Coordinates of C-alpha atoms in Angstrom, one line a residue:
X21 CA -1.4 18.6 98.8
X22 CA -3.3 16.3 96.7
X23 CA -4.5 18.9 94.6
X24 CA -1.0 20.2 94.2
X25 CA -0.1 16.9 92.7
X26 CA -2.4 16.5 89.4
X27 CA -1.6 19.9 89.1
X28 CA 2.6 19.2 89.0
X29 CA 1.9 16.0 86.7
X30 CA 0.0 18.5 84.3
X31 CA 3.3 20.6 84.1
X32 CA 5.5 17.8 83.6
X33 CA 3.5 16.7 80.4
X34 CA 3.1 20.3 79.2
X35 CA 7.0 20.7 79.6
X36 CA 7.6 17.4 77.9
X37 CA 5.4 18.2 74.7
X38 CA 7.4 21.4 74.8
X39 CA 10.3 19.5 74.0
X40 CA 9.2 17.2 71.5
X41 CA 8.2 20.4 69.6
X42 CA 11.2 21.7 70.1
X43 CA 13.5 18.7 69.0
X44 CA 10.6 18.7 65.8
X45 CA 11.3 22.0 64.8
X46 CA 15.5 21.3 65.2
X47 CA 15.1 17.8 62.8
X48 CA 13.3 19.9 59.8
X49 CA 15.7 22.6 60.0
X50 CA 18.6 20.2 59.9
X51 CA 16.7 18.2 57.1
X52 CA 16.4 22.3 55.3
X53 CA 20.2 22.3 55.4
X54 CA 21.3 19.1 54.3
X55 CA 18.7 19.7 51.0
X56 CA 19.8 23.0 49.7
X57 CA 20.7 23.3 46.8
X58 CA 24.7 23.5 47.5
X59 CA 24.3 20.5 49.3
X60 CA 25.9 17.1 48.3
X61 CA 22.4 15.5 48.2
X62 CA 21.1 18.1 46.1
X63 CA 23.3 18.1 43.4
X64 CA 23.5 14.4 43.0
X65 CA 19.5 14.2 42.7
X66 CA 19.8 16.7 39.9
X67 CA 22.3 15.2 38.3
X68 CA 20.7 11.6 38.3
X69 CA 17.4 14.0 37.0
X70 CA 19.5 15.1 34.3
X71 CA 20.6 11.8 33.3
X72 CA 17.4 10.0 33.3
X73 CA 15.9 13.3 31.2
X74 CA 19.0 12.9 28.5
X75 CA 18.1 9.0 28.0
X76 CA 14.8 9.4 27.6
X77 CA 15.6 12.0 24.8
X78 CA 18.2 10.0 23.3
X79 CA 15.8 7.0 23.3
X80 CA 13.0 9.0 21.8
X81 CA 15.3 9.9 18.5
X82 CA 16.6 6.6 18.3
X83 CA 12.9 5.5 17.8
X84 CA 12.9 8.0 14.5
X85 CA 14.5 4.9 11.9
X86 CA 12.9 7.3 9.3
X87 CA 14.4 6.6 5.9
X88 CA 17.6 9.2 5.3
X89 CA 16.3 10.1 1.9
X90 CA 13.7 13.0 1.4
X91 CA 12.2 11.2 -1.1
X92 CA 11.9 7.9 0.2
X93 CA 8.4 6.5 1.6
X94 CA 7.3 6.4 4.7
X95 CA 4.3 5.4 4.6
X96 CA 2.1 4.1 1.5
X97 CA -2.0 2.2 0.7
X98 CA -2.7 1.1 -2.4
X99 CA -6.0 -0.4 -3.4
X100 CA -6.4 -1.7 -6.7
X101 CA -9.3 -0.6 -9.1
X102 CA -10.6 -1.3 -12.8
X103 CA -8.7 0.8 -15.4
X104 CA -10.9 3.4 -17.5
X105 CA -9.3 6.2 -19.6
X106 CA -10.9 8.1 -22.0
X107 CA -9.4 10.2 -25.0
X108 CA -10.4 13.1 -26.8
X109 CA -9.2 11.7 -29.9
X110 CA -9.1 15.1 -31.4
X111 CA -6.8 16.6 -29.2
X112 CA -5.1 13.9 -27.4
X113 CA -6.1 14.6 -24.1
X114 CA -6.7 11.7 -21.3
X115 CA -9.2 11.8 -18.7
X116 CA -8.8 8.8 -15.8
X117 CA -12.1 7.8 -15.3
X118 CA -10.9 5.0 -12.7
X119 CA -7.5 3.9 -11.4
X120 CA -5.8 2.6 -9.0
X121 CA -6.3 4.6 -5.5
X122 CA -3.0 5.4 -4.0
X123 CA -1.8 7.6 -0.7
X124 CA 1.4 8.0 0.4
X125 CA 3.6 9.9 2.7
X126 CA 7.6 10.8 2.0
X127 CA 10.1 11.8 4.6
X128 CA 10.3 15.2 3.3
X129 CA 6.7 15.6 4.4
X130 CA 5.1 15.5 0.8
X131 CA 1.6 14.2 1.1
X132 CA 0.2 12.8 -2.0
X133 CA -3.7 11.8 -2.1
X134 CA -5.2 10.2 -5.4
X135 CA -8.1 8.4 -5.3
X136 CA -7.9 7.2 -8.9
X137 CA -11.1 9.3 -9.7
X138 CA -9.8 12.1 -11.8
X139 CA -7.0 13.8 -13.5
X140 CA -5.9 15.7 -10.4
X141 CA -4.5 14.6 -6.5
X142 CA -4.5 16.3 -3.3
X143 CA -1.1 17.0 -2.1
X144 CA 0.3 19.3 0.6
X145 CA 3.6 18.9 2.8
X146 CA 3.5 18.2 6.7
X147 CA 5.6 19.3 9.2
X148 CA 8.8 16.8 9.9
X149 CA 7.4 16.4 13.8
X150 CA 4.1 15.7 12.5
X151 CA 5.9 13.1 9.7
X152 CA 8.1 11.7 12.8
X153 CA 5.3 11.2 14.9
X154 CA 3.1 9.5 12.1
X155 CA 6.0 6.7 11.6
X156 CA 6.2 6.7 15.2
X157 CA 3.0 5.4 15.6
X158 CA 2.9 3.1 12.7
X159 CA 5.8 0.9 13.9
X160 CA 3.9 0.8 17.4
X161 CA 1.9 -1.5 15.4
X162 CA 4.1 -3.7 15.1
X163 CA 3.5 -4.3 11.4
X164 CA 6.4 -6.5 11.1
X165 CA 4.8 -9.4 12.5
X166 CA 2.0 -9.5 9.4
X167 CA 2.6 -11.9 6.8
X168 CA 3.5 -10.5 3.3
X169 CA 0.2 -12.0 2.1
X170 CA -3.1 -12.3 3.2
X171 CA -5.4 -14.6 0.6
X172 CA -8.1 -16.3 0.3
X173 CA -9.1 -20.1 -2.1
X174 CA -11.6 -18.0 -4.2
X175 CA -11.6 -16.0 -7.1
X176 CA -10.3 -12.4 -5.9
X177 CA -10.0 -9.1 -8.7
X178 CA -8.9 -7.0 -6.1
X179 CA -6.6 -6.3 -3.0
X180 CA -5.1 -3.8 -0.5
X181 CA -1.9 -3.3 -0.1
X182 CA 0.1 -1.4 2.9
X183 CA 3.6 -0.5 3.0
X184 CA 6.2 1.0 6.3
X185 CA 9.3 2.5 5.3
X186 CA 12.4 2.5 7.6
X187 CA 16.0 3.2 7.6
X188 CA 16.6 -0.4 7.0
X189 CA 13.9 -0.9 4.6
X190 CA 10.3 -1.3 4.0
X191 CA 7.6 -4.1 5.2
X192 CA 4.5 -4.5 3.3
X193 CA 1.3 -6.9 3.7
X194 CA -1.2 -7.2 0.9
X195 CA -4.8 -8.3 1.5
X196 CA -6.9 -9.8 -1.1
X197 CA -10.8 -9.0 -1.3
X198 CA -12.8 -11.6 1.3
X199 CA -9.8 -12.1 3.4
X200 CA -9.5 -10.8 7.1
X201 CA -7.3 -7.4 7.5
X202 CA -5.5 -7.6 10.6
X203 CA -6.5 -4.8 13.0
X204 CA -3.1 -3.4 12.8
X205 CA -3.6 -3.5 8.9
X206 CA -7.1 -1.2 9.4
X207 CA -5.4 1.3 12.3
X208 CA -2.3 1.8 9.7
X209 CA -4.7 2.8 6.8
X210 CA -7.1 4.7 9.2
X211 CA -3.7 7.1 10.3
X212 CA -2.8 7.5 6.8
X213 CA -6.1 8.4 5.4
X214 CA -6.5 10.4 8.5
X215 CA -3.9 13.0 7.3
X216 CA -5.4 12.7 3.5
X217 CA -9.0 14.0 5.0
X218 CA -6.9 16.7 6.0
X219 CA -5.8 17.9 2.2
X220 CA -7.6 19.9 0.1
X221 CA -4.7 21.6 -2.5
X222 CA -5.3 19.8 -5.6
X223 CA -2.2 19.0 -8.3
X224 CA -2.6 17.6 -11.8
X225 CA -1.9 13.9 -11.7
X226 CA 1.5 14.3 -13.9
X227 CA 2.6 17.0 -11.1
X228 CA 2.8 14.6 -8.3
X229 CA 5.6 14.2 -6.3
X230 CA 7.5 10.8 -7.0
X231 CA 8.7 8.6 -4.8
X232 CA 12.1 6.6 -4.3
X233 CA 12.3 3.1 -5.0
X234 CA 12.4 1.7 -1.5
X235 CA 14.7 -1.6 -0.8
X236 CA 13.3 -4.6 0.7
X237 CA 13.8 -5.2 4.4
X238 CA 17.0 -7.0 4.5
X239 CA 15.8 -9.4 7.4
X240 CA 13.0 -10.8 5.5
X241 CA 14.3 -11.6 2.2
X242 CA 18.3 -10.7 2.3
X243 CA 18.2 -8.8 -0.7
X244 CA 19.5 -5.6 -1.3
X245 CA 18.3 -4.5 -5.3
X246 CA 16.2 -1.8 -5.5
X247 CA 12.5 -2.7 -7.0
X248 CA 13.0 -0.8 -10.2
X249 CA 16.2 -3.5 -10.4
X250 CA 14.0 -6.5 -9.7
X251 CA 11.6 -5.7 -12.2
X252 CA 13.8 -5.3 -15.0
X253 CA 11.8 -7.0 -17.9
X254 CA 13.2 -10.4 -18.3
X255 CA 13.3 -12.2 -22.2
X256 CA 11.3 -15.6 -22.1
X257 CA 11.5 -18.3 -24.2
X258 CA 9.1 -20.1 -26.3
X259 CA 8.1 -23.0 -26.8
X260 CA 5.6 -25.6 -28.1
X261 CA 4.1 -27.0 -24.9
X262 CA 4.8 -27.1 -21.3
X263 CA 3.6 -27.3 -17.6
X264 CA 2.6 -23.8 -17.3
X265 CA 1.7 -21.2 -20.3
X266 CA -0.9 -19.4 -21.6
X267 CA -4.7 -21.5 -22.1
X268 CA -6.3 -20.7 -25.2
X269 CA -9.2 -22.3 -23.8
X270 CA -10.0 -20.5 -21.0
X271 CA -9.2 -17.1 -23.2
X272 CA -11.9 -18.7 -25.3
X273 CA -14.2 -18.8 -22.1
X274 CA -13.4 -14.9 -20.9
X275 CA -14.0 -13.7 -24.6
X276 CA -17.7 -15.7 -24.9
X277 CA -18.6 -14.9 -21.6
X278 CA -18.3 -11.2 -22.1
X279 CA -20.4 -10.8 -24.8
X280 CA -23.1 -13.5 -23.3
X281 CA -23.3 -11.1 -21.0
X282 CA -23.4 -7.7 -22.6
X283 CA -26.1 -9.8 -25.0
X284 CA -28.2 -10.2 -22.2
X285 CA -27.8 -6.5 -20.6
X286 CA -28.6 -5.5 -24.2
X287 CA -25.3 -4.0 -25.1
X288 CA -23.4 -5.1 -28.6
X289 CA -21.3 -7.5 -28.6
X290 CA -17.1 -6.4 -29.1
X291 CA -14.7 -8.0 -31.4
X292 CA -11.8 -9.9 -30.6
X293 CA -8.5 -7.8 -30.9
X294 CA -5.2 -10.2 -30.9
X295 CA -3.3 -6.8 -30.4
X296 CA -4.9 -6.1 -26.8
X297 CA -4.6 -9.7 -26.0
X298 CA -1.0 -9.9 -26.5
X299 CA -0.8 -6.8 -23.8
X300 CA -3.5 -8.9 -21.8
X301 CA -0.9 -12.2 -22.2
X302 CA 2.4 -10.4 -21.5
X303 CA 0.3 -8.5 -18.1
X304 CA -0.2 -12.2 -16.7
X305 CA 2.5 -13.1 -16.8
X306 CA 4.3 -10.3 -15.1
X307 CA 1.6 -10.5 -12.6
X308 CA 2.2 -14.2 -12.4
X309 CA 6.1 -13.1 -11.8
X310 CA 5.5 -10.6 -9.3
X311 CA 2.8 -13.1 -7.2
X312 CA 0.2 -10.6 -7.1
X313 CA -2.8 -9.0 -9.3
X314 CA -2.6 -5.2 -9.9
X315 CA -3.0 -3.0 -12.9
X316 CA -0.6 -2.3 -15.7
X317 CA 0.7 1.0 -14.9
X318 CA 1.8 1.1 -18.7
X319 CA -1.4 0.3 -20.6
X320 CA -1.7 3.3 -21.8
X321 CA 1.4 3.6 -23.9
X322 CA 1.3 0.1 -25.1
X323 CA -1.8 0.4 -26.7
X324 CA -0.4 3.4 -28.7
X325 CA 2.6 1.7 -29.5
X326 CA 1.9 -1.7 -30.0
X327 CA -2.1 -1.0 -31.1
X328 CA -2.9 2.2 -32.3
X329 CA -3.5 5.6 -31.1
X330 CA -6.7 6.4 -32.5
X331 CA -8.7 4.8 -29.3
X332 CA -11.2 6.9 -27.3
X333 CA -11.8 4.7 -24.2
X334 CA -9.6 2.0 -22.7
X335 CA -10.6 -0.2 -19.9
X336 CA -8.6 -3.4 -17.6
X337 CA -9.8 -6.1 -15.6
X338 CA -7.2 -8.3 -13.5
X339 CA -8.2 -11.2 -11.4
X340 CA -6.7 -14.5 -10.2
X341 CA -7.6 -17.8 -8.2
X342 CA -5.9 -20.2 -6.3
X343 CA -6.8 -23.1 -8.7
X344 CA -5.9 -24.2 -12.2
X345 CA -8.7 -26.8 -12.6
X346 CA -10.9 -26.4 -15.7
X347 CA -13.6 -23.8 -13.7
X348 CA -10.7 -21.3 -12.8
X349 CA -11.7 -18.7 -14.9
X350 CA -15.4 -18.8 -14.7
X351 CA -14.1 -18.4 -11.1
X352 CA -12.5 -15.1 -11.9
X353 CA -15.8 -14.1 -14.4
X354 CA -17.8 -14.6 -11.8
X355 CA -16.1 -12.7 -9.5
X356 CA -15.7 -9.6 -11.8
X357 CA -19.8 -9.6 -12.3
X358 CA -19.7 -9.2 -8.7
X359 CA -17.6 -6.6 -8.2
X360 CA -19.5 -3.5 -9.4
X361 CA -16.4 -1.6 -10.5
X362 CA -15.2 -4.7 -12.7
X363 CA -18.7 -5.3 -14.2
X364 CA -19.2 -2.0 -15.3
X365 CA -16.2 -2.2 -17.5
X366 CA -17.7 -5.6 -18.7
X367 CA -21.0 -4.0 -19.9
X368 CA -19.8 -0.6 -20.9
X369 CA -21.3 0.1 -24.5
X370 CA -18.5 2.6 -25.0
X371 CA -16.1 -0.9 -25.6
X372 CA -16.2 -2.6 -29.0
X373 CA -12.9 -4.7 -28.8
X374 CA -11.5 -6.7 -26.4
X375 CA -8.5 -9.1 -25.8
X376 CA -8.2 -11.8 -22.8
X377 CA -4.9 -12.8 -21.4
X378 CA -4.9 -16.1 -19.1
X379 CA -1.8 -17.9 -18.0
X380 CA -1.7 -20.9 -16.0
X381 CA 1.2 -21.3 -13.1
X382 CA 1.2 -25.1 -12.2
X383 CA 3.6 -24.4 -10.6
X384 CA 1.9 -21.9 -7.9
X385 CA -1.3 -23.5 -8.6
X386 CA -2.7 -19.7 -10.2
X387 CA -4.5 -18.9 -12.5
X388 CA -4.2 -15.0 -14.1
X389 CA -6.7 -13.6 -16.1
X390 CA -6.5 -10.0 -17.9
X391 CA -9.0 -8.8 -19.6
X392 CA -8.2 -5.8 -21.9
X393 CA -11.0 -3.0 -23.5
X394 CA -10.9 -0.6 -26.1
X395 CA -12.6 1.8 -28.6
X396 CA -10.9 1.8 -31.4
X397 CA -13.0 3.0 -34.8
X398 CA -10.3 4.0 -37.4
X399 CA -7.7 1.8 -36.2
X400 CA -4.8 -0.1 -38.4
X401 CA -5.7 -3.8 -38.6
X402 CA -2.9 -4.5 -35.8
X403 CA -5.5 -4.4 -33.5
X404 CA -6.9 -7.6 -35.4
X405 CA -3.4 -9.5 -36.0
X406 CA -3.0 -12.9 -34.9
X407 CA -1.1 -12.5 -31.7
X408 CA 2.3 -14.4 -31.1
X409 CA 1.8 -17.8 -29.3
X410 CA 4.1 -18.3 -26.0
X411 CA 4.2 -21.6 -24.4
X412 CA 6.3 -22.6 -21.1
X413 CA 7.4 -19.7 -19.0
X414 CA 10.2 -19.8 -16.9
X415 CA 9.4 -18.1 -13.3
X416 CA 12.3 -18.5 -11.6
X417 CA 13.2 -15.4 -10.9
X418 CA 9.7 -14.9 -9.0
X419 CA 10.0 -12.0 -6.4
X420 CA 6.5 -12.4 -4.5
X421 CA 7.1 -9.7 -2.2
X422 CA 4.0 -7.1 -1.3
X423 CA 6.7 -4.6 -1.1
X424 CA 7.4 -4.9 -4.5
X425 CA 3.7 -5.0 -5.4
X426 CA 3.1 -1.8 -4.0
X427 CA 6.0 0.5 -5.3
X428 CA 5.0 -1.4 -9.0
X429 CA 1.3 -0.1 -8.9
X430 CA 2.5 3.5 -7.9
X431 CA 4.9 3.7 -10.7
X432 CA 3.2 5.7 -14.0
X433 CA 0.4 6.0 -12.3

């Protein structure tokens, strides 16, 4: 008998863990049931799937604030460079020795490349996901929250300048040489030149796409003109004296300087033209106007219609500093013989003439400096007339806007 009872015990346990298996096996079939796909359950979890799949989608295209024209930027750089054209004065062909560097992207996909070296850009057309995505990524950086300038106390002859478009508008920050570029400033130029690496059909320079004027952003400066519309050339009035105007004496100091330093390089020293000076005056005081240095996108056809067309080699230098005290512009000299690009145009034996523009914003507390070269060896004594004199300029109707910056230097380029 007391054998018999472990052995009853044992089949009490073994019947028992029969029917827990049993009651297992019943709860997953049950739970099978209830989850097929005509259930109740089911369908409700697909739909809320469905849902939560539709938002995301919808969310994703509401993120695409590209601009609704196909022309319109989406993306642009711009880095400022000396000007040097040359010209076959037999056949009136140009060549760009150095320009301005531009890249920019449109919402059409257009691609355009120029590095200011040559006559010709690279330029190709992306694919609108790769365009969408590109934007995408660019307004991850939150570019809004740069200021629209980035400066620094000393002389500076040259900048950077970076521009989003939207469908509300377009945000730009410009940083001056020696100042700090925000990291979200170097991963936005990095993208974009990225996709320029990528390029390799070439166009001739007068070929390239254009570009829509984009508007500023509404919630940073609440106006609505376009850029061409801002920079409608303005008539100033003259005068005998004033608070701000041009200083013959620090033109005095750019002209002497030059050719004490050609002298000692050993290279001849160039004659004063009042005709390029006057282009040289009237460029700083636009750049005065617009708040930032960049190059005159329309040298070229003012020296043939104010000057003469008989030039062979033409040449800029822009520069400003945050000072209007007496050693401003050997500020700005100084910084130019620094600046390899700049200096070269300085000591370039290929120049004979030059004019120097310098205007004086007591206003801002700027000083603008131009200088202006040319080659000019059968030329009508225009080059040599006594320029007009301006005194106080009116800059009221300042628009110091990077944005506006930007689309300026691209234009005639």
């Amino acid at each position: 008998m007391a054998t018999r009872k472990p052995t009853g015990k044992k089949k009490l346990v073994t019947s028992k863990s029969r029917k827990i298996t049993k009651n297992s096996s019943q709860k997953v079939k049950l739970a099978s049931s209830n989850w097929s796909l005509q259930s109740p359950r089911a369908l409700i979890f697909i739909s809320l799937f469905a849902v939560v799949g539709i938002i995301a989608l919808v969310r994703s295209f509401a993120r695409n604030d590209l601009p609704s024209e196909p022309d319109a930027l989406v993306a642009a750089y711009i880095v400022t460079k000396p000007i040097s054209v040359s010209r076959d004065v037999n056949t009136g062909s140009t060549t760009y020795n150095s320009y301005p560097g531009s890249y920019y992207l449109l919402v059409d996909g257009t691609l355009v490349c120029d590095d200011g070296t040559s006559d010709t850009v690279r330029q190709d057309t992306l694919k609108k996901g790769e365009v969408t995505k590109l934007h995408n990524e660019l307004k991850q950086l939150n570019f809004e929250a740069l200021p629209n300038e980035i400066a620094t106390t000393t002389a500076s002859v040259s900048n950077e300048g970076f521009l989003i478009g939207s469908s509300a508008g377009a945000k730009g920050t410009v940083v001056y040489t020696g100042a700090e570029k925000p990291e979200a400033f170097n991963q936005a130029k990095t993208k974009l030149l990225a996709k320029c690496n990528e390029v390799t059909k070439k166009e001739n320079r007068t070929n390239r796409r254009i570009y829509k004027q984009p508007k500023l952003t509404s919630s940073k400066s609440g106006l609505s003109e376009t850029f061409s519309a801002l920079f409608t050339n303005k008539v100033f009035a003259s005068s005998s004296g004033g608070t701000q105007g041009h200083d013959q004496s620090d033109e005095d100091v750019q002209y002497y300087k030059i050719n004490e330093h050609r002298g000692g390089h050993g290279v001849q020293n160039m004659a004063r033209s009042y005709c390029l000076a006057n282009i040289a005056r009237n460029w700083a005081v636009e750049m005065a106007r617009a708040g930032y240095i960049y190059h005159n996108p329309n040298l070229k056809p003012q020296v043939d219609a104010q000057c003469n067309t008989g030039w062979s080699i033409i040449g800029e230098n822009v520069g400003t500093v945050g000072s209007a005290d007496s050693d401003s512009s050997s500020s700005v000299f100084n910084a130019f013989i620094a600046s390899p690009a700049h200096h070269a145009n300085i000591d370039d034996a290929r120049f004979n003439q030059n004019g120097v523009g310098v205007y004086v914003d007591k206003g801002t507390n700027k000083t603008w400096i131009v200088q202006v070269f040319g080659n000019c060896t059968n030329c009508t004594p225009e080059w040599t007339t006594q320029p007009n004199r301006v005194g106080e300029i009116s800059l009221e109707s300042r628009f110091p806007t990077p944005v506006a910056y930007i689309t300026k230097t691209f234009t005639s380029l």
